[in-house]
PDB file of C-alpha atoms in Angstrom:
ATOM      1  CA  UNK A   1     -26.126  -5.125  46.433  1.00 58.00           C
ATOM      2  CA  UNK A   2     -23.524  -2.276  46.752  1.00 64.00           C
ATOM      3  CA  UNK A   3     -24.012   0.625  44.559  1.00 77.00           C
ATOM      4  CA  UNK A   4     -22.377   0.422  41.147  1.00 86.00           C
ATOM      5  CA  UNK A   5     -19.299   2.667  40.869  1.00 89.00           C
ATOM      6  CA  UNK A   6     -19.312   4.940  37.838  1.00 92.00           C
ATOM      7  CA  UNK A   7     -15.825   5.476  36.437  1.00 93.00           C
ATOM      8  CA  UNK A   8     -15.156   8.691  34.503  1.00 92.00           C
ATOM      9  CA  UNK A   9     -13.087   6.794  31.831  1.00 94.00           C
ATOM     10  CA  UNK A  10     -14.576   7.003  28.258  1.00 96.00           C
ATOM     11  CA  UNK A  11     -13.464   4.132  25.905  1.00 96.00           C
ATOM     12  CA  UNK A  12     -12.247   5.395  22.427  1.00 95.00           C
ATOM     13  CA  UNK A  13     -10.617   4.358  19.260  1.00 95.00           C
ATOM     14  CA  UNK A  14      -6.901   5.265  19.182  1.00 93.00           C
ATOM     15  CA  UNK A  15      -6.451   8.652  17.666  1.00 92.00           C
ATOM     16  CA  UNK A  16      -3.137   7.872  15.934  1.00 89.00           C
ATOM     17  CA  UNK A  17      -2.835   6.173  12.483  1.00 89.00           C
ATOM     18  CA  UNK A  18      -3.066   2.418  13.014  1.00 88.00           C
ATOM     19  CA  UNK A  19      -3.275  -0.310  10.408  1.00 89.00           C
ATOM     20  CA  UNK A  20      -6.732  -1.754  10.420  1.00 89.00           C
ATOM     21  CA  UNK A  21      -7.986   0.580  13.060  1.00 94.00           C
ATOM     22  CA  UNK A  22     -11.477   0.575  11.672  1.00 95.00           C
ATOM     23  CA  UNK A  23     -12.522  -2.015   9.029  1.00 95.00           C
ATOM     24  CA  UNK A  24     -15.881  -3.356   7.694  1.00 95.00           C
ATOM     25  CA  UNK A  25     -16.268  -5.813  10.719  1.00 95.00           C
ATOM     26  CA  UNK A  26     -13.779  -4.786  13.341  1.00 95.00           C
ATOM     27  CA  UNK A  27     -12.314  -1.804  15.207  1.00 96.00           C
ATOM     28  CA  UNK A  28      -9.556  -1.230  17.720  1.00 95.00           C
ATOM     29  CA  UNK A  29      -9.866   0.310  21.226  1.00 95.00           C
ATOM     30  CA  UNK A  30      -7.256   1.845  23.469  1.00 93.00           C
ATOM     31  CA  UNK A  31      -6.475  -0.565  26.384  1.00 91.00           C
ATOM     32  CA  UNK A  32      -7.612   1.079  29.797  1.00 90.00           C
ATOM     33  CA  UNK A  33      -4.625   1.268  32.072  1.00 86.00           C
ATOM     34  CA  UNK A  34      -4.703   2.064  35.778  1.00 87.00           C
ATOM     35  CA  UNK A  35      -8.473   2.683  35.558  1.00 88.00           C
ATOM     36  CA  UNK A  36      -9.946  -0.162  37.614  1.00 89.00           C
ATOM     37  CA  UNK A  37      -7.255  -0.601  40.225  1.00 82.00           C
ATOM     38  CA  UNK A  38      -9.219   0.927  43.214  1.00 82.00           C
ATOM     39  CA  UNK A  39     -12.336  -0.988  42.304  1.00 83.00           C
ATOM     40  CA  UNK A  40     -11.210  -4.507  41.542  1.00 83.00           C
ATOM     41  CA  UNK A  41      -9.812  -7.594  43.272  1.00 85.00           C
ATOM     42  CA  UNK A  42      -7.601 -10.319  41.757  1.00 81.00           C
ATOM     43  CA  UNK A  43     -10.624 -12.461  41.234  1.00 86.00           C
ATOM     44  CA  UNK A  44     -12.690  -9.964  39.379  1.00 90.00           C
ATOM     45  CA  UNK A  45     -13.358  -9.958  35.635  1.00 91.00           C
ATOM     46  CA  UNK A  46     -13.591  -7.065  33.276  1.00 92.00           C
ATOM     47  CA  UNK A  47     -16.051  -7.286  30.392  1.00 95.00           C
ATOM     48  CA  UNK A  48     -16.552  -5.206  27.241  1.00 96.00           C
ATOM     49  CA  UNK A  49     -20.195  -4.364  26.491  1.00 96.00           C
ATOM     50  CA  UNK A  50     -20.816  -3.752  22.714  1.00 97.00           C
ATOM     51  CA  UNK A  51     -24.229  -2.312  21.793  1.00 96.00           C
ATOM     52  CA  UNK A  52     -25.749  -0.572  18.838  1.00 96.00           C
ATOM     53  CA  UNK A  53     -25.801   3.220  19.542  1.00 95.00           C
ATOM     54  CA  UNK A  54     -29.493   3.315  19.758  1.00 93.00           C
ATOM     55  CA  UNK A  55     -29.685   0.340  22.106  1.00 93.00           C
ATOM     56  CA  UNK A  56     -27.053   1.538  24.676  1.00 93.00           C
ATOM     57  CA  UNK A  57     -29.551   3.633  26.584  1.00 92.00           C
ATOM     58  CA  UNK A  58     -31.782   0.578  27.205  1.00 92.00           C
ATOM     59  CA  UNK A  59     -29.024  -1.914  28.038  1.00 94.00           C
ATOM     60  CA  UNK A  60     -29.247  -3.462  31.510  1.00 93.00           C
ATOM     61  CA  UNK A  61     -26.196  -4.754  33.264  1.00 94.00           C
ATOM     62  CA  UNK A  62     -26.416  -8.530  34.028  1.00 92.00           C
ATOM     63  CA  UNK A  63     -26.888  -9.468  37.576  1.00 89.00           C
ATOM     64  CA  UNK A  64     -24.634 -12.649  37.263  1.00 87.00           C
ATOM     65  CA  UNK A  65     -22.350 -14.231  34.731  1.00 84.00           C
ATOM     66  CA  UNK A  66     -25.099 -16.583  33.747  1.00 87.00           C
ATOM     67  CA  UNK A  67     -27.072 -13.495  32.488  1.00 90.00           C
ATOM     68  CA  UNK A  68     -24.264 -12.231  30.087  1.00 92.00           C
ATOM     69  CA  UNK A  69     -25.804 -11.510  26.813  1.00 92.00           C
ATOM     70  CA  UNK A  70     -23.950 -13.698  24.161  1.00 91.00           C
ATOM     71  CA  UNK A  71     -22.490 -12.514  20.839  1.00 92.00           C
ATOM     72  CA  UNK A  72     -25.659 -13.851  19.033  1.00 88.00           C
ATOM     73  CA  UNK A  73     -27.735 -11.349  21.031  1.00 87.00           C
ATOM     74  CA  UNK A  74     -26.559  -8.466  18.921  1.00 90.00           C
ATOM     75  CA  UNK A  75     -28.793  -9.267  16.031  1.00 87.00           C
ATOM     76  CA  UNK A  76     -31.828  -9.507  18.335  1.00 89.00           C
ATOM     77  CA  UNK A  77     -31.549  -7.337  21.424  1.00 90.00           C
ATOM     78  CA  UNK A  78     -28.819  -5.045  19.885  1.00 94.00           C
ATOM     79  CA  UNK A  79     -26.083  -5.689  22.511  1.00 95.00           C
ATOM     80  CA  UNK A  80     -23.622  -8.484  23.749  1.00 94.00           C
ATOM     81  CA  UNK A  81     -20.580  -8.770  26.089  1.00 95.00           C
ATOM     82  CA  UNK A  82     -17.138  -9.899  24.979  1.00 95.00           C
ATOM     83  CA  UNK A  83     -13.395  -9.742  25.920  1.00 94.00           C
ATOM     84  CA  UNK A  84     -13.745 -11.229  29.449  1.00 93.00           C
ATOM     85  CA  UNK A  85     -10.441 -10.471  31.011  1.00 91.00           C
ATOM     86  CA  UNK A  86      -8.900 -10.812  34.487  1.00 90.00           C
ATOM     87  CA  UNK A  87      -8.660  -7.492  36.331  1.00 89.00           C
ATOM     88  CA  UNK A  88      -4.932  -7.979  36.665  1.00 87.00           C
ATOM     89  CA  UNK A  89      -4.507  -7.480  32.926  1.00 89.00           C
ATOM     90  CA  UNK A  90      -5.484  -3.828  33.171  1.00 88.00           C
ATOM     91  CA  UNK A  91      -3.272  -2.859  36.059  1.00 86.00           C
ATOM     92  CA  UNK A  92      -0.521  -0.135  35.544  1.00 83.00           C
ATOM     93  CA  UNK A  93       2.295  -2.742  35.532  1.00 79.00           C
ATOM     94  CA  UNK A  94       0.548  -5.171  33.261  1.00 73.00           C
ATOM     95  CA  UNK A  95       2.521  -6.024  29.994  1.00 71.00           C
ATOM     96  CA  UNK A  96      -0.562  -6.069  27.850  1.00 69.00           C
ATOM     97  CA  UNK A  97      -1.170  -4.949  24.228  1.00 75.00           C
ATOM     98  CA  UNK A  98      -1.731  -1.173  23.710  1.00 84.00           C
ATOM     99  CA  UNK A  99      -4.988  -1.779  21.804  1.00 91.00           C
ATOM    100  CA  UNK A 100      -7.929  -4.331  22.012  1.00 93.00           C
ATOM    101  CA  UNK A 101      -9.400  -5.693  18.868  1.00 94.00           C
ATOM    102  CA  UNK A 102     -13.218  -5.823  18.806  1.00 95.00           C
ATOM    103  CA  UNK A 103     -14.792  -8.366  16.356  1.00 94.00           C
ATOM    104  CA  UNK A 104     -11.527 -10.165  15.609  1.00 91.00           C
ATOM    105  CA  UNK A 105     -12.560 -13.861  16.157  1.00 90.00           C
ATOM    106  CA  UNK A 106     -13.933 -15.198  12.916  1.00 88.00           C
ATOM    107  CA  UNK A 107     -14.963 -18.589  14.602  1.00 86.00           C
ATOM    108  CA  UNK A 108     -17.740 -17.079  16.567  1.00 83.00           C
ATOM    109  CA  UNK A 109     -21.356 -18.058  15.825  1.00 67.00           C
ATOM    110  CA  UNK A 110     -20.684 -21.484  14.490  1.00 63.00           C
ATOM    111  CA  UNK A 111     -22.472 -24.740  15.458  1.00 58.00           C
ATOM    112  CA  UNK A 112     -25.303 -22.814  17.013  1.00 59.00           C
ATOM    113  CA  UNK A 113     -23.464 -21.920  20.238  1.00 64.00           C
ATOM    114  CA  UNK A 114     -24.832 -19.328  22.434  1.00 66.00           C
ATOM    115  CA  UNK A 115     -21.806 -18.169  24.351  1.00 75.00           C
ATOM    116  CA  UNK A 116     -19.793 -14.997  24.947  1.00 83.00           C
ATOM    117  CA  UNK A 117     -17.496 -14.458  21.832  1.00 90.00           C
ATOM    118  CA  UNK A 118     -15.550 -11.755  20.058  1.00 93.00           C
ATOM    119  CA  UNK A 119     -17.076 -12.171  16.564  1.00 92.00           C
ATOM    120  CA  UNK A 120     -17.109  -9.934  13.613  1.00 94.00           C
ATOM    121  CA  UNK A 121     -19.602  -7.123  13.716  1.00 95.00           C
ATOM    122  CA  UNK A 122     -22.494  -7.745  11.264  1.00 92.00           C
ATOM    123  CA  UNK A 123     -23.154  -4.133  10.168  1.00 93.00           C
ATOM    124  CA  UNK A 124     -21.497  -0.664  10.015  1.00 95.00           C
ATOM    125  CA  UNK A 125     -23.323   0.315  13.189  1.00 91.00           C
ATOM    126  CA  UNK A 126     -22.769   2.829  14.801  1.00 96.00           C
ATOM    127  CA  UNK A 127     -21.764   1.092  18.052  1.00 97.00           C
ATOM    128  CA  UNK A 128     -21.068   2.245  21.570  1.00 97.00           C
ATOM    129  CA  UNK A 129     -18.940   0.320  24.148  1.00 97.00           C
ATOM    130  CA  UNK A 130     -18.234   0.380  27.876  1.00 97.00           C
ATOM    131  CA  UNK A 131     -16.167  -1.665  30.363  1.00 96.00           C
ATOM    132  CA  UNK A 132     -18.052  -3.462  33.126  1.00 95.00           C
ATOM    133  CA  UNK A 133     -16.334  -4.848  36.199  1.00 93.00           C
ATOM    134  CA  UNK A 134     -18.011  -8.085  37.693  1.00 92.00           C
ATOM    135  CA  UNK A 135     -17.350 -10.481  40.541  1.00 88.00           C
ATOM    136  CA  UNK A 136     -19.112 -13.432  41.532  1.00 85.00           C
ATOM    137  CA  UNK A 137     -22.014 -11.532  42.847  1.00 85.00           C
ATOM    138  CA  UNK A 138     -22.604  -9.224  39.898  1.00 88.00           C
ATOM    139  CA  UNK A 139     -21.547  -5.850  38.599  1.00 92.00           C
ATOM    140  CA  UNK A 140     -19.120  -3.670  40.772  1.00 91.00           C
ATOM    141  CA  UNK A 141     -18.048  -0.731  38.497  1.00 92.00           C
ATOM    142  CA  UNK A 142     -18.499   0.540  34.962  1.00 94.00           C
ATOM    143  CA  UNK A 143     -17.080   3.199  32.712  1.00 96.00           C
ATOM    144  CA  UNK A 144     -19.072   5.624  30.590  1.00 96.00           C
ATOM    145  CA  UNK A 145     -20.343   4.822  27.092  1.00 97.00           C
ATOM    146  CA  UNK A 146     -18.002   5.589  24.271  1.00 97.00           C
ATOM    147  CA  UNK A 147     -18.938   7.976  21.440  1.00 96.00           C
ATOM    148  CA  UNK A 148     -20.499   6.328  18.433  1.00 97.00           C
ATOM    149  CA  UNK A 149     -18.123   4.240  16.377  1.00 97.00           C
ATOM    150  CA  UNK A 150     -19.048   3.764  12.777  1.00 96.00           C
ATOM    151  CA  UNK A 151     -17.412   0.971  10.693  1.00 96.00           C
ATOM    152  CA  UNK A 152     -16.481   1.361   7.050  1.00 86.00           C
ATOM    153  CA  UNK A 153     -17.915  -0.483   4.082  1.00 71.00           C
ATOM    154  CA  UNK A 154     -16.193  -1.004   0.743  1.00 56.00           C
ATOM    155  CA  UNK A 155     -16.672  -3.050  -2.363  1.00 52.00           C
ATOM    156  CA  UNK A 156     -13.331  -4.904  -1.816  1.00 52.00           C
ATOM    157  CA  UNK A 157     -10.984  -5.289   1.161  1.00 51.00           C
ATOM    158  CA  UNK A 158      -8.257  -3.320  -0.772  1.00 53.00           C
ATOM    159  CA  UNK A 159     -10.431  -0.199  -0.858  1.00 49.00           C
ATOM    160  CA  UNK A 160     -10.648   0.084   2.863  1.00 49.00           C
ATOM    161  CA  UNK A 161      -8.359   2.859   4.124  1.00 50.00           C
ATOM    162  CA  UNK A 162      -6.772   1.808   7.450  1.00 50.00           C
ATOM    163  CA  UNK A 163      -5.673   5.354   8.248  1.00 45.00           C
ATOM    164  CA  UNK A 164      -8.132   8.118   9.413  1.00 42.00           C
ATOM    165  CA  UNK A 165      -9.522  10.286   6.696  1.00 42.00           C
ATOM    166  CA  UNK A 166      -8.589  13.930   6.762  1.00 43.00           C
ATOM    167  CA  UNK A 167     -10.823  15.874   4.501  1.00 43.00           C
ATOM    168  CA  UNK A 168     -12.104  14.963   1.162  1.00 45.00           C
ATOM    169  CA  UNK A 169     -14.323  12.015   0.171  1.00 46.00           C
ATOM    170  CA  UNK A 170     -13.485   8.320  -0.375  1.00 46.00           C
ATOM    171  CA  UNK A 171     -14.410   8.800  -4.039  1.00 52.00           C
ATOM    172  CA  UNK A 172     -11.659  11.404  -4.519  1.00 46.00           C
ATOM    173  CA  UNK A 173      -9.133   9.056  -2.773  1.00 44.00           C
ATOM    174  CA  UNK A 174     -10.142   6.118  -5.037  1.00 49.00           C
ATOM    175  CA  UNK A 175     -10.067   8.154  -8.363  1.00 50.00           C
ATOM    176  CA  UNK A 176      -6.749   9.523  -7.249  1.00 52.00           C
ATOM    177  CA  UNK A 177      -5.326   6.136  -6.798  1.00 56.00           C
ATOM    178  CA  UNK A 178      -6.602   4.981 -10.171  1.00 55.00           C
ATOM    179  CA  UNK A 179      -5.069   8.009 -11.990  1.00 55.00           C
ATOM    180  CA  UNK A 180      -1.799   7.465 -10.241  1.00 61.00           C
ATOM    181  CA  UNK A 181      -1.693   3.893 -11.310  1.00 64.00           C
ATOM    182  CA  UNK A 182      -2.469   4.815 -14.941  1.00 59.00           C
ATOM    183  CA  UNK A 183       0.249   7.456 -14.975  1.00 62.00           C
ATOM    184  CA  UNK A 184       2.699   5.081 -13.572  1.00 63.00           C
ATOM    185  CA  UNK A 185       1.881   2.470 -16.239  1.00 64.00           C
ATOM    186  CA  UNK A 186       2.063   5.051 -19.107  1.00 62.00           C
ATOM    187  CA  UNK A 187       5.512   6.158 -17.802  1.00 61.00           C
ATOM    188  CA  UNK A 188       6.815   2.536 -17.893  1.00 58.00           C
ATOM    189  CA  UNK A 189       5.516   2.036 -21.376  1.00 62.00           C
ATOM    190  CA  UNK A 190       7.286   5.196 -22.697  1.00 55.00           C
ATOM    191  CA  UNK A 191      10.476   4.381 -20.987  1.00 59.00           C
ATOM    192  CA  UNK A 192      10.365   0.846 -22.379  1.00 62.00           C
ATOM    193  CA  UNK A 193       9.931   2.108 -25.915  1.00 63.00           C
ATOM    194  CA  UNK A 194      12.732   4.655 -25.664  1.00 53.00           C
ATOM    195  CA  UNK A 195      14.968   2.064 -24.186  1.00 58.00           C
ATOM    196  CA  UNK A 196      14.257  -0.462 -27.020  1.00 58.00           C
ATOM    197  CA  UNK A 197      14.938   2.302 -29.653  1.00 62.00           C
ATOM    198  CA  UNK A 198      18.275   3.210 -28.076  1.00 54.00           C
ATOM    199  CA  UNK A 199      19.358  -0.395 -27.715  1.00 53.00           C
ATOM    200  CA  UNK A 200      18.431  -1.214 -31.312  1.00 59.00           C
ATOM    201  CA  UNK A 201      20.489   1.868 -32.470  1.00 55.00           C
ATOM    202  CA  UNK A 202      23.492   0.740 -30.553  1.00 49.00           C
ATOM    203  CA  UNK A 203      23.212  -2.701 -31.891  1.00 50.00           C
ATOM    204  CA  UNK A 204      23.019  -1.373 -35.515  1.00 54.00           C
ATOM    205  CA  UNK A 205      26.036   0.702 -34.908  1.00 52.00           C
ATOM    206  CA  UNK A 206      27.914  -2.075 -33.478  1.00 49.00           C
ATOM    207  CA  UNK A 207      26.957  -4.330 -36.372  1.00 47.00           C
ATOM    208  CA  UNK A 208      28.317  -1.723 -38.902  1.00 47.00           C
ATOM    209  CA  UNK A 209      31.512  -1.247 -36.949  1.00 45.00           C
ATOM    210  CA  UNK A 210      32.190  -4.942 -36.803  1.00 46.00           C
ATOM    211  CA  UNK A 211      31.517  -5.488 -40.437  1.00 45.00           C
ATOM    212  CA  UNK A 212      33.902  -2.703 -41.317  1.00 41.00           C
ATOM    213  CA  UNK A 213      36.543  -4.089 -38.946  1.00 44.00           C
ATOM    214  CA  UNK A 214      36.205  -7.596 -40.689  1.00 46.00           C
ATOM    215  CA  UNK A 215      36.611  -6.315 -44.258  1.00 46.00           C
ATOM    216  CA  UNK A 216      40.068  -5.611 -45.911  1.00 45.00           C
ATOM    217  CA  UNK A 217      40.287  -3.073 -48.675  1.00 41.00           C
ATOM    218  CA  UNK A 218      43.152  -2.962 -51.258  1.00 48.00           C
ATOM    219  CA  UNK A 219      44.130   0.053 -53.281  1.00 46.00           C
ATOM    220  CA  UNK A 220      45.325  -0.248 -56.888  1.00 48.00           C
ATOM    221  CA  UNK A 221      48.619   1.553 -57.458  1.00 48.00           C
ATOM    222  CA  UNK A 222      49.522   2.456 -61.170  1.00 52.00           C
ATOM    223  CA  UNK A 223      53.232   2.859 -61.363  1.00 54.00           C
ATOM    224  CA  UNK A 224      54.477   6.008 -63.281  1.00 55.00           C
ATOM    225  CA  UNK A 225      55.583   5.434 -66.920  1.00 53.00           C
ATOM    226  CA  UNK A 226      59.290   5.344 -67.409  1.00 54.00           C
ATOM    227  CA  UNK A 227      60.890   7.952 -69.733  1.00 54.00           C
ATOM    228  CA  UNK A 228      61.342   6.718 -73.290  1.00 56.00           C
ATOM    229  CA  UNK A 229      64.139   7.834 -75.754  1.00 56.00           C
ATOM    230  CA  UNK A 230      63.107  10.400 -78.079  1.00 53.00           C
ATOM    231  CA  UNK A 231      62.973   9.327 -81.773  1.00 54.00           C
ATOM    232  CA  UNK A 232      65.543  10.929 -84.099  1.00 55.00           C
ATOM    233  CA  UNK A 233      64.668  14.417 -85.168  1.00 54.00           C
ATOM    234  CA  UNK A 234      61.996  14.839 -82.414  1.00 51.00           C
ATOM    235  CA  UNK A 235      62.304  17.837 -80.232  1.00 51.00           C
ATOM    236  CA  UNK A 236      60.297  18.397 -77.016  1.00 50.00           C
ATOM    237  CA  UNK A 237      57.285  20.460 -76.877  1.00 48.00           C
ATOM    238  CA  UNK A 238      56.039  22.404 -73.932  1.00 50.00           C
ATOM    239  CA  UNK A 239      55.697  20.219 -70.850  1.00 49.00           C
ATOM    240  CA  UNK A 240      52.699  17.919 -71.065  1.00 47.00           C
ATOM    241  CA  UNK A 241      52.246  18.062 -74.936  1.00 47.00           C
ATOM    242  CA  UNK A 242      54.596  15.155 -75.851  1.00 50.00           C
ATOM    243  CA  UNK A 243      56.965  15.643 -78.619  1.00 50.00           C
ATOM    244  CA  UNK A 244      56.773  16.053 -82.349  1.00 48.00           C
ATOM    245  CA  UNK A 245      59.265  15.763 -85.253  1.00 50.00           C
ATOM    246  CA  UNK A 246      60.328  19.042 -87.044  1.00 51.00           C
ATOM    247  CA  UNK A 247      58.787  19.584 -90.412  1.00 54.00           C
ATOM    248  CA  UNK A 248      60.957  20.607 -93.385  1.00 55.00           C
ATOM    249  CA  UNK A 249      60.504  24.179 -94.580  1.00 52.00           C
ATOM    250  CA  UNK A 250      58.017  24.616 -97.311  1.00 50.00           C
ATOM    251  CA  UNK A 251      59.463  25.278-100.742  1.00 53.00           C
ATOM    252  CA  UNK A 252      58.937  28.662-102.337  1.00 51.00           C
ATOM    253  CA  UNK A 253      56.835  28.593-105.496  1.00 53.00           C
ATOM    254  CA  UNK A 254      58.645  29.138-108.814  1.00 52.00           C
ATOM    255  CA  UNK A 255      58.408  32.388-110.483  1.00 48.00           C
TER     256      UNK A 255
END
């Protein structure tokens, strides 16, 4: 067979933030573009080889498609091949997705089938991957192995961070999220209490205003007394003291 061409392309996980880039069972790869054009024909197929990092050095390329290690081989021999794609999908003009999802087929491994499949990865790894070009006679070209890719484990799917971690530990991130949630709940409770008090005060004021508006108040007016004619022999005293009758002069005592 012709010697195998070694391409200098190194597969890698996209460096930019990407939702679900690395999860507990899957990871995303950049799609190679314009890498295989000089080494492929239209009838060739391009495979992705997935292996545990410590098994990549001992992996041997299959000599025919019948020898392709299936998905179930990862647990026993530490490697398998997946994502069989026509070479035309990786040309410069191909309208293909920008990323490839490794481990995204949840139907793999059922009914005891032993065949190539893109099933979920069973452990955090780490893993290494490479692309292998094959025709009907066997391998033609291959890329270099990727750097180790380590998956993330979490107690619940919501705790998996889809974005790359920049400094700090996951514990700090989780604790910070919990504290932020508690602070938001406390703020909502305080605002609700203040709002209820303000609304109750407005209602009480409105109730008092309405009651006052519905009541009618009458004032009691006492008319002034009309002037009365003075009795005979009565003379006025200083204002406000009424009147009194003059007293006859006292008689002088007899001598």
